[in-house]
Tab-separated table of C-alpha atoms in Angstrom:
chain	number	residue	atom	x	y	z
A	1	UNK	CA	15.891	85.472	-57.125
A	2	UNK	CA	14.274	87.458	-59.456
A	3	UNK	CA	13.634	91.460	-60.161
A	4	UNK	CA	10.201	90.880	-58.397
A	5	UNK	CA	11.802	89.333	-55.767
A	6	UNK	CA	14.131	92.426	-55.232
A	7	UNK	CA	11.380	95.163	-56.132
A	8	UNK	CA	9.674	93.398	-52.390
A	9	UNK	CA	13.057	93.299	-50.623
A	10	UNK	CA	12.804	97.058	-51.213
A	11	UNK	CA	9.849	97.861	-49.251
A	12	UNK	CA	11.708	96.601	-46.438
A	13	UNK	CA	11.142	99.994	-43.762
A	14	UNK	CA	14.164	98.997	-41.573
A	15	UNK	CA	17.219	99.397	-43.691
A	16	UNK	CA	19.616	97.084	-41.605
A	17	UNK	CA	17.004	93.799	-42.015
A	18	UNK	CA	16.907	94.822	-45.924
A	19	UNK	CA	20.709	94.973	-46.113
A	20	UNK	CA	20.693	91.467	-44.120
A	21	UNK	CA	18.212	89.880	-46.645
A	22	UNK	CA	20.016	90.927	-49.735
A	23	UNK	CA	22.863	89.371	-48.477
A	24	UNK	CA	21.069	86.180	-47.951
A	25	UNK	CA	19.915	86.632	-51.324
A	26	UNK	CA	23.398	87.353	-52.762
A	27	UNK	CA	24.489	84.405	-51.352
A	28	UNK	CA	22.407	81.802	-52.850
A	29	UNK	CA	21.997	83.331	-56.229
A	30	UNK	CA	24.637	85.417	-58.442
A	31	UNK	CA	22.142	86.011	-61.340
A	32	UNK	CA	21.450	89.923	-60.048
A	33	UNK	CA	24.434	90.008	-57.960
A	34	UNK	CA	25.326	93.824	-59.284
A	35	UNK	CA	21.644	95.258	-58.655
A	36	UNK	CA	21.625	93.922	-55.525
A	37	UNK	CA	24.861	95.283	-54.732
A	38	UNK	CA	24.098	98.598	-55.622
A	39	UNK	CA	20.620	98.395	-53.304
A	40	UNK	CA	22.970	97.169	-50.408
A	41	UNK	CA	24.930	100.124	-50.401
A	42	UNK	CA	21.880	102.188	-50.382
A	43	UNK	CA	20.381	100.169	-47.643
A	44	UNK	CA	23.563	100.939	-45.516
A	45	UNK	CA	23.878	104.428	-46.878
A	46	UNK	CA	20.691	105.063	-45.229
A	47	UNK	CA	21.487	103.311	-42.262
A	48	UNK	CA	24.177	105.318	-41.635
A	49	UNK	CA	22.268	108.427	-42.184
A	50	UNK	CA	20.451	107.861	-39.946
A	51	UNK	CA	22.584	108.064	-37.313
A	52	UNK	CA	24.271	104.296	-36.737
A	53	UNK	CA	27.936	103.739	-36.632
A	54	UNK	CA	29.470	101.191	-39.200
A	55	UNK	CA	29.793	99.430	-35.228
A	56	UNK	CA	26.329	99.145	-35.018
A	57	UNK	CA	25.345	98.532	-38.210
A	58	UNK	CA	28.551	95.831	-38.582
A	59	UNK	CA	26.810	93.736	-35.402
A	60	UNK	CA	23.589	93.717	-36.605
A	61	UNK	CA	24.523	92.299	-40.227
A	62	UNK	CA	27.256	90.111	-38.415
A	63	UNK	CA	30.241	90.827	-40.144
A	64	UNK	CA	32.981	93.355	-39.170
A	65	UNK	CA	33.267	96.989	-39.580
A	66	UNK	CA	35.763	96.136	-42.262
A	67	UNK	CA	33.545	94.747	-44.126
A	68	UNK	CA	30.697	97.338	-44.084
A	69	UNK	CA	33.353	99.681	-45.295
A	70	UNK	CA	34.020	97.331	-48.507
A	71	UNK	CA	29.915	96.810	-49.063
A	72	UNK	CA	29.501	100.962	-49.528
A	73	UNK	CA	32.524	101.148	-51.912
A	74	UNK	CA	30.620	99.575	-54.782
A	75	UNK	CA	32.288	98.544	-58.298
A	76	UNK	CA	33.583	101.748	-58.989
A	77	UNK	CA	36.345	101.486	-55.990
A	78	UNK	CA	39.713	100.017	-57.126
A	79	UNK	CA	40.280	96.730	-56.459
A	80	UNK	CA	42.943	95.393	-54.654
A	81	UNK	CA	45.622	93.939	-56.580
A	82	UNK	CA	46.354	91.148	-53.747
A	83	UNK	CA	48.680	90.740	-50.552
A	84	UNK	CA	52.221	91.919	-51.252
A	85	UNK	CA	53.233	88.022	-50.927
A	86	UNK	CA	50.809	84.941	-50.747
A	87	UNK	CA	49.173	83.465	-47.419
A	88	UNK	CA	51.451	81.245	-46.130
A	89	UNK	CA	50.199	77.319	-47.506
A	90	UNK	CA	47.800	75.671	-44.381
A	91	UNK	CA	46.882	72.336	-44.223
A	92	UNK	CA	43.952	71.814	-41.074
A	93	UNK	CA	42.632	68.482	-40.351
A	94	UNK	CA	38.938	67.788	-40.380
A	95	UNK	CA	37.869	64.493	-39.191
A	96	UNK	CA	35.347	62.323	-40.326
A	97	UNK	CA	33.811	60.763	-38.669
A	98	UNK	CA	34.113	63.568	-35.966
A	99	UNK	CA	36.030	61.695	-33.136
A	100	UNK	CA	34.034	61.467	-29.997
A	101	UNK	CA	36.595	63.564	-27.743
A	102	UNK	CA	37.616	66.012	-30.283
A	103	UNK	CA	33.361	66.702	-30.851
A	104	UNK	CA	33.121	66.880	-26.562
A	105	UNK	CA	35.704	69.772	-26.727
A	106	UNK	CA	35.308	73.517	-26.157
A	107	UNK	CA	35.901	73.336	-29.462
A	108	UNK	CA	36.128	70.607	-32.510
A	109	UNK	CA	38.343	73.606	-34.873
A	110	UNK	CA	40.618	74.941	-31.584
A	111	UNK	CA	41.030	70.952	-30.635
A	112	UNK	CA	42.020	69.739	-33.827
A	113	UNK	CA	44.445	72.425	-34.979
A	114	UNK	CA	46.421	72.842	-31.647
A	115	UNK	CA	46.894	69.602	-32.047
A	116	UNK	CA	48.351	69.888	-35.517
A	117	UNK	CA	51.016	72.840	-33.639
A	118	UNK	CA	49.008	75.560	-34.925
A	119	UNK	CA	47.742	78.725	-33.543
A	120	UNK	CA	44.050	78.865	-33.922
A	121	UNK	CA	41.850	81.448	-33.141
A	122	UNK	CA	37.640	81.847	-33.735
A	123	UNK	CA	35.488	84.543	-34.269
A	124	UNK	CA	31.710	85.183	-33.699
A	125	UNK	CA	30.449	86.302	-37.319
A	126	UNK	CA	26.474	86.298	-36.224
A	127	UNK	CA	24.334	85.039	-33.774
A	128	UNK	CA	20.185	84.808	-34.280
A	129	UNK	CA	17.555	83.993	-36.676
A	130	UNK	CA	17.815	83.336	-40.135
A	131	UNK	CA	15.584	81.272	-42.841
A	132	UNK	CA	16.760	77.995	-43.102
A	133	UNK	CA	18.058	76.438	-46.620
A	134	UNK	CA	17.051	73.411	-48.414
A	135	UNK	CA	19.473	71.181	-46.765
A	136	UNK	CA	19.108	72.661	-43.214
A	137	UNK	CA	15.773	72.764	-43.483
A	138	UNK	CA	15.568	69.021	-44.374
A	139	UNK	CA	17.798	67.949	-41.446
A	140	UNK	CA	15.846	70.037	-38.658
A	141	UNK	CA	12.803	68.768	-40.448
A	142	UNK	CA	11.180	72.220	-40.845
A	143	UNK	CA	9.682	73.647	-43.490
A	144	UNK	CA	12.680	75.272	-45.754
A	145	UNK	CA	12.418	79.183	-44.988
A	146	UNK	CA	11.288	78.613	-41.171
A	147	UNK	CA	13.509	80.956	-38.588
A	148	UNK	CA	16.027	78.768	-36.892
A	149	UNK	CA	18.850	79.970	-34.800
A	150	UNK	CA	22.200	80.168	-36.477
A	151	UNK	CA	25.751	80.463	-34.824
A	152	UNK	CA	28.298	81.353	-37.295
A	153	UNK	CA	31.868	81.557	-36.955
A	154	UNK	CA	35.067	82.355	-38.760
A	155	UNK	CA	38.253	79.970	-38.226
A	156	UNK	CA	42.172	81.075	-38.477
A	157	UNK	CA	44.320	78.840	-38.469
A	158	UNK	CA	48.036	81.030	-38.091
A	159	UNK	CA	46.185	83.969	-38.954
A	160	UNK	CA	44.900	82.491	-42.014
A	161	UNK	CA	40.956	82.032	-42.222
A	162	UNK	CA	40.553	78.524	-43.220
A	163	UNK	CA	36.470	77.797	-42.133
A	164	UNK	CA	33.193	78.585	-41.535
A	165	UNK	CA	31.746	76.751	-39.478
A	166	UNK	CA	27.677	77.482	-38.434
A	167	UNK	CA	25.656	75.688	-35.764
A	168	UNK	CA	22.229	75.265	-36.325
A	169	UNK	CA	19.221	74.671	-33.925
A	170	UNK	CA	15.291	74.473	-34.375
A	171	UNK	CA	13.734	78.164	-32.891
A	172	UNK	CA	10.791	76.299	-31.278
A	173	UNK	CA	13.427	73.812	-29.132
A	174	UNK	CA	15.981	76.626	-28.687
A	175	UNK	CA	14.733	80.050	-29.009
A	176	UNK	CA	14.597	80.647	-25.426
A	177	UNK	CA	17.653	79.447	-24.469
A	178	UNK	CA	21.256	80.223	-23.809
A	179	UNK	CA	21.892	78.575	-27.350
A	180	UNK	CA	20.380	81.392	-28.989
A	181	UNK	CA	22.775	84.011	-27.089
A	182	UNK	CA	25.427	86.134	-28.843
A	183	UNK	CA	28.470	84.824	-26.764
A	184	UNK	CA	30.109	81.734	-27.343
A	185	UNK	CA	28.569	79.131	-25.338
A	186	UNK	CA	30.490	78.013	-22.178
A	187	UNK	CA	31.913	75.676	-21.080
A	188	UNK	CA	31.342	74.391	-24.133
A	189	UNK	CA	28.002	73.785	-26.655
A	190	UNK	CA	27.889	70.335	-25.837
A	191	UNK	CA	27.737	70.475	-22.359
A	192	UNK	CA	24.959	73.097	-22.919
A	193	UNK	CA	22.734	70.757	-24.885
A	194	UNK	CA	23.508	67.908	-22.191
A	195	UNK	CA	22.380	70.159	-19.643
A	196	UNK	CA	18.854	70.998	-21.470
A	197	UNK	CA	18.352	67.001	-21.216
A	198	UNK	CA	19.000	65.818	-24.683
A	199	UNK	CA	21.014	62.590	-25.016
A	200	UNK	CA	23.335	62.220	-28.359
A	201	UNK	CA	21.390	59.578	-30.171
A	202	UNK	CA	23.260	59.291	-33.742
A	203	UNK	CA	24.495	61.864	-36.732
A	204	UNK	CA	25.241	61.914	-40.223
A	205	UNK	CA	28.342	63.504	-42.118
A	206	UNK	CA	28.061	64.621	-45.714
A	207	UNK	CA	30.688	66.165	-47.536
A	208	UNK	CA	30.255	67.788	-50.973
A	209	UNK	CA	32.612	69.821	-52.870
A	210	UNK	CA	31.364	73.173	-54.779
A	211	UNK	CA	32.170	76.626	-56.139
A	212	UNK	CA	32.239	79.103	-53.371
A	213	UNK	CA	29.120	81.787	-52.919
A	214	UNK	CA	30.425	85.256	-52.762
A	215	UNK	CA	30.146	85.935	-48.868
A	216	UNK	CA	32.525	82.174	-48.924
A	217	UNK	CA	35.224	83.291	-51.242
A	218	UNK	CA	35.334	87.012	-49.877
A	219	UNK	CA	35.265	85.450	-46.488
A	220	UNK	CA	37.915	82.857	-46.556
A	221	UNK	CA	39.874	85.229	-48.786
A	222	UNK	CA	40.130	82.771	-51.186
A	223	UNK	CA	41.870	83.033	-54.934
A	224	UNK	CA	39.694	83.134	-58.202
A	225	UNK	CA	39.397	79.151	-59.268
A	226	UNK	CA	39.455	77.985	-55.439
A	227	UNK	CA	36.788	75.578	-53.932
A	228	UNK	CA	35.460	74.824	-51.016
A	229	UNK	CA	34.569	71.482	-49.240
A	230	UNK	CA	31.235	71.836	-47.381
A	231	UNK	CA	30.618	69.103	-44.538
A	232	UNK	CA	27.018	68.649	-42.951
A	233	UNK	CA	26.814	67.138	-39.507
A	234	UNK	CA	23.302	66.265	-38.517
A	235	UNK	CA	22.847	65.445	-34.870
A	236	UNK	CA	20.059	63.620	-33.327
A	237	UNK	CA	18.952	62.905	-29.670
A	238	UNK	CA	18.087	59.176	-28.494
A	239	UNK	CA	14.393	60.186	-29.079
A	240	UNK	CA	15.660	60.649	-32.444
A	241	UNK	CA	14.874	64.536	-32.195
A	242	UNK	CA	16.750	66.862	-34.405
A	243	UNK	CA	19.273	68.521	-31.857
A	244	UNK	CA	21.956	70.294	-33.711
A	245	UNK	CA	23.226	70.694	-37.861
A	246	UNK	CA	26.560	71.828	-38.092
A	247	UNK	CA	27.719	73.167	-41.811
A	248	UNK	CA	31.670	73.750	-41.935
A	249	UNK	CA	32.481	75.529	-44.960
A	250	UNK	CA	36.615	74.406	-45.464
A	251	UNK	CA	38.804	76.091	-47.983
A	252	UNK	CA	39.535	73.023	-50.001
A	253	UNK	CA	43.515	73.193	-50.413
A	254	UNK	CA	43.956	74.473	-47.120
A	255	UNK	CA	42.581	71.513	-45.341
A	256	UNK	CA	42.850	67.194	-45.627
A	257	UNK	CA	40.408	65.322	-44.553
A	258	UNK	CA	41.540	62.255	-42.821
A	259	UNK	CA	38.430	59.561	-42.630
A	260	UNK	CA	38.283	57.041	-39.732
A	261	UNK	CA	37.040	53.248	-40.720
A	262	UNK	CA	35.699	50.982	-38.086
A	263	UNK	CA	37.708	47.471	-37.210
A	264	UNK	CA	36.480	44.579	-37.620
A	265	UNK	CA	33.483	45.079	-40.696
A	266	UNK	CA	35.810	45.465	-44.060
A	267	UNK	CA	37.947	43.261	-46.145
A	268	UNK	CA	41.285	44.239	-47.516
């Protein structure tokens, strides 16, 4: 991202889409983090004089009112000195590979940690169409910066946010479907992808650990220093036809990751 790249983000005419954009760019590069805050707030400001509620605008850029109200502060506000006492210490379980009934589930987060005896809960962050990454891009097998339909969520794990988890589908296979709906998908996604004929075929897990991006770290609510642990499941039919990436963004010392080994093919 570059000054050029920011001078066109600000011919944008609807101020919501230019607000969403410079968060994307925020995201994957830091360099002009502070000019493209300060356009942000602008973009907002003028979004809101024009007569939307933080509501609106907070559903359309897929975060929560909350959060609007901390974008139009700017570095000028105070900030907060921390919780009064630290997040209680959570330790989630991710799987890999994903087990079979666990994946099948309403939910592979809800599954996992109520069986771990804790109280999980999930939120809808944003639903719709978004340019996808590198690494998306690759697994779909788009070009990188082609509209796909993301589903992205926020996990809690005891009240404490612990993941981000965001489902991602190819526009041309899914556009038109119940997939690319703001509500959660019931009875669950899988059964939703079963019933638009596609068979599971295969996937592939990667897990990498990294810094956090901004929207991560404010997110997760996570402490200067902290990583996270991103893990990419790409999911393929039996026609071998890109169904379904899923990117879980885990805060790294809130979660262990046990990892399953097949019998019968190792040596001690």
């Amino acid at each position: 991202m570059d000054l050029k790249t920011l001078r066109e983000v600000a011919q944008v005419s609807d101020p919501v889409e230019r607000a969403r954009v410079l968060s994307r760019l925020m995201t994957e590069e830091q360099g002009l983090v502070t000019e493209a805050a300060k356009m942000r707030r602008q973009a907002i400001a003028e979004a809101r004089e024009s007569g939307m509620s933080l509501e609106e605008i907070a559903g359309r850029l897929g975060v929560s009112p909350g959060r609007i109200s901390q974008m139009r502060k700017g570095p000028t506000a105070r900030a907060p000195e921390g919780p009064a006492s630290p997040a209680p210490r959570m330790l989630v379980q991710r799987a890999l590979p994903t087990e079979p009934a666990v994946r099948g589930s309403k939910s592979l987060f809800l599954a996992e940690a109520e069986r771990q005896g804790l109280k999980a809960d999930r939120r809808m962050l944003y639903v719709g169409l978004e340019p996808a990454s590198d690494h998306v891009a690759a697994c779909l097998r788009v070009e990188p910066g082609t509209d796909i339909v993301a589903r992205r969520k926020m996990m809690t794990a005891n009240d404490v946010p612990v993941r981000i988890a965001t489902s991602y589908f190819r526009a041309d296979l899914f556009g038109d479907t119940r997939i690319a709906e703001p509500e959660f998908v019931q009875p669950s996604l899988q059964s939703a992808l079963t019933a638009l004929g596609y068979a599971f075929g295969h996937a592939e897990e990667n897990l990498t650990a990294r810094p956090p991006t901004t929207f991560e770290r404010e997110t997760l609510e996570l402490e200067p220093g902290e990583w996270i642990v991103q893990v990419l499941r790409a999911s393929y039919s039996t026609e071998d036809t890109p169904v379904h990436v899923l990117e879980t963004i885990c805060a790294a010392n809130r979660h262990i990751f046990p990892i399953g080994q097949v019998s019968g093919y190792d040596e001690f």
